[in-house]
């Protein structure tokens, strides 16, 4: 594969209770274990960062396939919900629900576009077969 872009970030401190930052200095976040997992909350966590990245990437793929088909992609939105839980083997696993909103597109066409975007999106391609991803068109 010809690499078009490489992002680089460092985790500093105590993992889930530390800090992450990109090496170009454009992004930085303090991390904290969520209250739901017994932590203090008050900071970001890896699941939020993954959800934000997946939502943005999938939204770009959705708009790309929509424009290719001449669909009205104005006002479109994608929400990613990332769940974390035990995998039954002593480790942890993720689940993802992608909520797709295409207000200018009929539901069946929106579903087809979401499924096409799921084939195009690099996050979808990276997670396929590893993470349970559900597409929901609203």
Tab-separated table of C-alpha atoms in Angstrom:
chain	number	residue	atom	x	y	z
A	1	UNK	CA	0.000	0.000	0.000
A	2	UNK	CA	1.235	3.475	-0.822
A	3	UNK	CA	0.936	5.459	2.434
A	4	UNK	CA	-0.592	8.899	1.802
A	5	UNK	CA	-0.349	10.199	5.362
A	6	UNK	CA	0.965	9.038	8.729
A	7	UNK	CA	-0.359	10.381	12.037
A	8	UNK	CA	1.805	10.075	15.126
A	9	UNK	CA	0.789	10.470	18.753
A	10	UNK	CA	2.402	9.731	22.109
A	11	UNK	CA	0.869	8.465	25.322
A	12	UNK	CA	2.583	10.082	28.301
A	13	UNK	CA	2.158	9.333	31.986
A	14	UNK	CA	-0.099	6.572	33.271
A	15	UNK	CA	-1.938	5.308	30.160
A	16	UNK	CA	-5.661	5.843	30.791
A	17	UNK	CA	-4.800	8.437	33.448
A	18	UNK	CA	-2.078	10.206	31.499
A	19	UNK	CA	-1.988	12.436	28.476
A	20	UNK	CA	-1.957	11.946	24.725
A	21	UNK	CA	-0.566	14.365	22.196
A	22	UNK	CA	0.269	14.363	18.528
A	23	UNK	CA	3.924	14.904	17.736
A	24	UNK	CA	3.053	17.900	15.530
A	25	UNK	CA	1.588	19.680	18.594
A	26	UNK	CA	-1.877	20.135	17.058
A	27	UNK	CA	-3.778	17.861	19.457
A	28	UNK	CA	-3.422	17.184	23.154
A	29	UNK	CA	-5.780	15.645	25.713
A	30	UNK	CA	-5.646	14.774	29.390
A	31	UNK	CA	-6.999	11.290	30.026
A	32	UNK	CA	-9.009	9.944	32.950
A	33	UNK	CA	-10.722	6.663	33.670
A	34	UNK	CA	-14.517	7.203	33.334
A	35	UNK	CA	-16.662	7.140	36.471
A	36	UNK	CA	-18.530	4.147	34.981
A	37	UNK	CA	-15.275	2.180	35.163
A	38	UNK	CA	-14.455	3.236	38.729
A	39	UNK	CA	-12.322	6.233	37.851
A	40	UNK	CA	-12.605	9.913	38.700
A	41	UNK	CA	-13.816	11.006	35.249
A	42	UNK	CA	-13.129	14.579	34.236
A	43	UNK	CA	-10.908	13.763	31.268
A	44	UNK	CA	-11.074	12.108	27.909
A	45	UNK	CA	-10.553	8.388	27.403
A	46	UNK	CA	-9.350	6.232	24.510
A	47	UNK	CA	-12.894	5.137	23.630
A	48	UNK	CA	-13.973	8.770	23.156
A	49	UNK	CA	-10.962	9.420	20.943
A	50	UNK	CA	-11.711	6.315	18.886
A	51	UNK	CA	-15.393	7.325	18.607
A	52	UNK	CA	-14.455	10.819	17.412
A	53	UNK	CA	-12.018	9.487	14.822
A	54	UNK	CA	-14.395	6.806	13.567
A	55	UNK	CA	-17.329	9.259	13.331
A	56	UNK	CA	-15.282	11.766	11.317
A	57	UNK	CA	-13.749	9.139	9.035
A	58	UNK	CA	-17.051	7.359	8.389
A	59	UNK	CA	-18.780	10.701	7.764
A	60	UNK	CA	-16.196	11.542	5.097
A	61	UNK	CA	-16.722	8.135	3.451
A	62	UNK	CA	-20.503	8.600	3.611
A	63	UNK	CA	-20.327	12.018	1.951
A	64	UNK	CA	-17.964	10.634	-0.712
A	65	UNK	CA	-20.248	7.749	-1.708
A	66	UNK	CA	-23.298	10.000	-1.448
A	67	UNK	CA	-21.824	12.584	-3.812
A	68	UNK	CA	-20.808	9.810	-6.235
A	69	UNK	CA	-24.482	8.769	-6.425
A	70	UNK	CA	-25.779	12.334	-6.637
A	71	UNK	CA	-27.438	12.130	-3.192
A	72	UNK	CA	-28.131	15.212	-1.083
A	73	UNK	CA	-25.529	14.929	1.699
A	74	UNK	CA	-26.097	18.400	3.143
A	75	UNK	CA	-26.882	18.316	6.846
A	76	UNK	CA	-25.586	14.760	7.189
A	77	UNK	CA	-24.290	13.581	10.563
A	78	UNK	CA	-22.594	10.482	11.921
A	79	UNK	CA	-22.441	9.595	15.608
A	80	UNK	CA	-20.156	6.786	16.772
A	81	UNK	CA	-20.896	5.014	20.046
A	82	UNK	CA	-17.945	2.938	21.249
A	83	UNK	CA	-18.534	0.411	24.013
A	84	UNK	CA	-15.846	-1.305	26.074
A	85	UNK	CA	-16.273	-4.539	27.994
A	86	UNK	CA	-14.634	-7.813	28.969
A	87	UNK	CA	-14.091	-10.278	26.132
A	88	UNK	CA	-14.445	-13.414	28.254
A	89	UNK	CA	-10.780	-14.354	27.816
A	90	UNK	CA	-9.234	-12.055	30.404
A	91	UNK	CA	-8.975	-9.072	28.071
A	92	UNK	CA	-11.287	-6.400	26.754
A	93	UNK	CA	-13.126	-5.767	23.488
A	94	UNK	CA	-14.905	-2.907	21.774
A	95	UNK	CA	-18.269	-2.589	20.091
A	96	UNK	CA	-19.288	0.231	17.765
A	97	UNK	CA	-22.663	1.588	16.747
A	98	UNK	CA	-22.636	4.114	13.892
A	99	UNK	CA	-25.733	6.299	13.779
A	100	UNK	CA	-26.170	7.794	10.320
A	101	UNK	CA	-28.410	10.780	9.605
A	102	UNK	CA	-28.992	11.864	5.994
A	103	UNK	CA	-31.978	14.229	6.196
A	104	UNK	CA	-32.174	14.808	2.430
A	105	UNK	CA	-32.165	11.116	1.507
A	106	UNK	CA	-34.939	8.500	1.578
A	107	UNK	CA	-34.333	5.799	4.227
A	108	UNK	CA	-33.607	2.859	1.872
A	109	UNK	CA	-31.101	4.885	-0.145
A	110	UNK	CA	-29.521	6.185	3.085
A	111	UNK	CA	-29.125	2.572	4.257
A	112	UNK	CA	-27.428	1.631	0.972
A	113	UNK	CA	-25.101	4.635	1.213
A	114	UNK	CA	-24.200	3.747	4.807
A	115	UNK	CA	-23.386	0.182	3.749
A	116	UNK	CA	-21.246	1.469	0.868
A	117	UNK	CA	-19.444	3.878	3.212
A	118	UNK	CA	-18.751	0.935	5.513
A	119	UNK	CA	-16.795	-0.661	2.634
A	120	UNK	CA	-14.854	2.560	1.912
A	121	UNK	CA	-14.037	3.889	5.405
A	122	UNK	CA	-10.509	2.989	6.607
A	123	UNK	CA	-11.754	2.571	10.194
A	124	UNK	CA	-14.418	0.140	9.011
A	125	UNK	CA	-11.856	-1.769	6.989
A	126	UNK	CA	-9.480	-1.900	9.965
A	127	UNK	CA	-12.135	-3.122	12.397
A	128	UNK	CA	-13.942	-5.585	10.104
A	129	UNK	CA	-13.825	-9.037	11.648
A	130	UNK	CA	-12.392	-7.669	14.901
A	131	UNK	CA	-15.076	-5.377	16.308
A	132	UNK	CA	-18.853	-5.762	16.165
A	133	UNK	CA	-19.977	-2.674	14.178
A	134	UNK	CA	-23.691	-1.911	13.799
A	135	UNK	CA	-25.001	0.612	11.258
A	136	UNK	CA	-28.205	2.422	12.213
A	137	UNK	CA	-29.797	4.872	9.783
A	138	UNK	CA	-32.034	7.380	11.554
